[in-house]
Amino acid sequence: LALMYFGEHPTATVREAALAIGLTERSVFVILGQLYQSGHLIRRRQGRGAITKLAGASPRTVELIKQTVKMG
């Protein structure tokens, strides 16, 4: 869910994601760390915040992920 959320909301904070997904901030933080380390997400600094992007994902891939999550 975190992967999908940040795919749709690249400028979201950990707190915003935690509230939307229904997890604790600490859980989202740990999941994000794992996704960055595994190369699924890329973080780029922008001012005081960051933009999180799906690594190597084309718009079509993002759409397929959205459809899969909605079906499950």
Short mmCIF file of C-alpha atoms in Angstrom, two decimals:
data_model
loop_
_atom_site.label_atom_id
_atom_site.label_comp_id
_atom_site.label_asym_id
_atom_site.label_seq_id
_atom_site.Cartn_x
_atom_site.Cartn_y
_atom_site.Cartn_z
CA LEU A 1 0.00 0.00 0.00
CA ALA A 2 2.84 2.40 0.76
CA LEU A 3 4.32 1.84 -2.69
CA MET A 4 0.98 2.58 -4.30
CA TYR A 5 0.29 5.61 -2.11
CA PHE A 6 3.62 7.27 -2.87
CA GLY A 7 3.19 6.40 -6.56
CA GLU A 8 0.01 8.47 -6.55
CA HIS A 9 1.16 11.12 -4.03
CA PRO A 10 4.87 11.76 -4.62
CA THR A 11 5.06 14.82 -2.34
CA ALA A 12 3.21 13.23 0.60
CA THR A 13 4.79 13.19 4.04
CA VAL A 14 5.19 10.04 6.11
CA ARG A 15 2.43 11.32 8.39
CA GLU A 16 0.02 11.87 5.49
CA ALA A 17 0.75 8.40 4.13
CA ALA A 18 0.31 6.79 7.55
CA LEU A 19 -3.09 8.41 8.02
CA ALA A 20 -4.24 7.47 4.51
CA ILE A 21 -2.99 3.87 4.68
CA GLY A 22 -3.99 3.23 8.29
CA LEU A 23 -0.52 2.41 9.62
CA THR A 24 1.69 4.08 12.19
CA GLU A 25 4.21 6.67 11.03
CA ARG A 26 7.02 4.39 12.23
CA SER A 27 5.70 1.50 10.11
CA VAL A 28 5.51 3.68 7.00
CA PHE A 29 9.01 5.02 7.70
CA VAL A 30 10.40 1.47 7.91
CA ILE A 31 8.54 0.37 4.77
CA LEU A 32 9.84 3.42 2.88
CA GLY A 33 13.39 2.62 3.93
CA GLN A 34 13.00 -0.90 2.60
CA LEU A 35 11.50 0.34 -0.68
CA TYR A 36 14.33 2.87 -1.15
CA GLN A 37 16.96 0.26 -0.34
CA SER A 38 15.45 -2.32 -2.71
CA GLY A 39 15.32 0.25 -5.51
CA HIS A 40 11.53 0.34 -5.89
CA LEU A 41 11.33 4.00 -4.91
CA ILE A 42 13.61 6.95 -5.59
CA ARG A 43 13.67 10.01 -3.33
CA ARG A 44 14.70 13.43 -4.59
CA ARG A 45 15.05 16.42 -2.28
CA GLN A 46 12.98 19.48 -3.08
CA GLY A 47 13.40 22.38 -0.70
CA ARG A 48 12.64 21.18 2.82
CA GLY A 49 10.73 18.16 1.60
CA ALA A 50 11.21 15.32 -0.82
CA ILE A 51 9.57 13.87 -3.90
CA THR A 52 9.20 10.10 -3.99
CA LYS A 53 8.93 8.37 -7.36
CA LEU A 54 8.47 4.81 -8.48
CA ALA A 55 11.81 3.66 -9.86
CA GLY A 56 11.74 2.95 -13.58
CA ALA A 57 7.97 2.84 -13.73
CA SER A 58 6.29 4.02 -16.87
CA PRO A 59 2.83 5.61 -16.63
CA ARG A 60 1.40 2.32 -17.93
CA THR A 61 3.08 0.37 -15.11
CA VAL A 62 1.67 2.76 -12.53
CA GLU A 63 -1.81 2.30 -14.03
CA LEU A 64 -1.49 -1.50 -13.89
CA ILE A 65 -0.46 -1.31 -10.23
CA LYS A 66 -3.49 0.87 -9.46
CA GLN A 67 -5.82 -1.59 -11.18
CA THR A 68 -4.28 -4.54 -9.33
CA VAL A 69 -4.64 -2.86 -5.95
CA LYS A 70 -8.27 -1.94 -6.64
CA MET A 71 -9.11 -5.54 -7.62
CA GLY A 72 -7.52 -6.99 -4.46
#
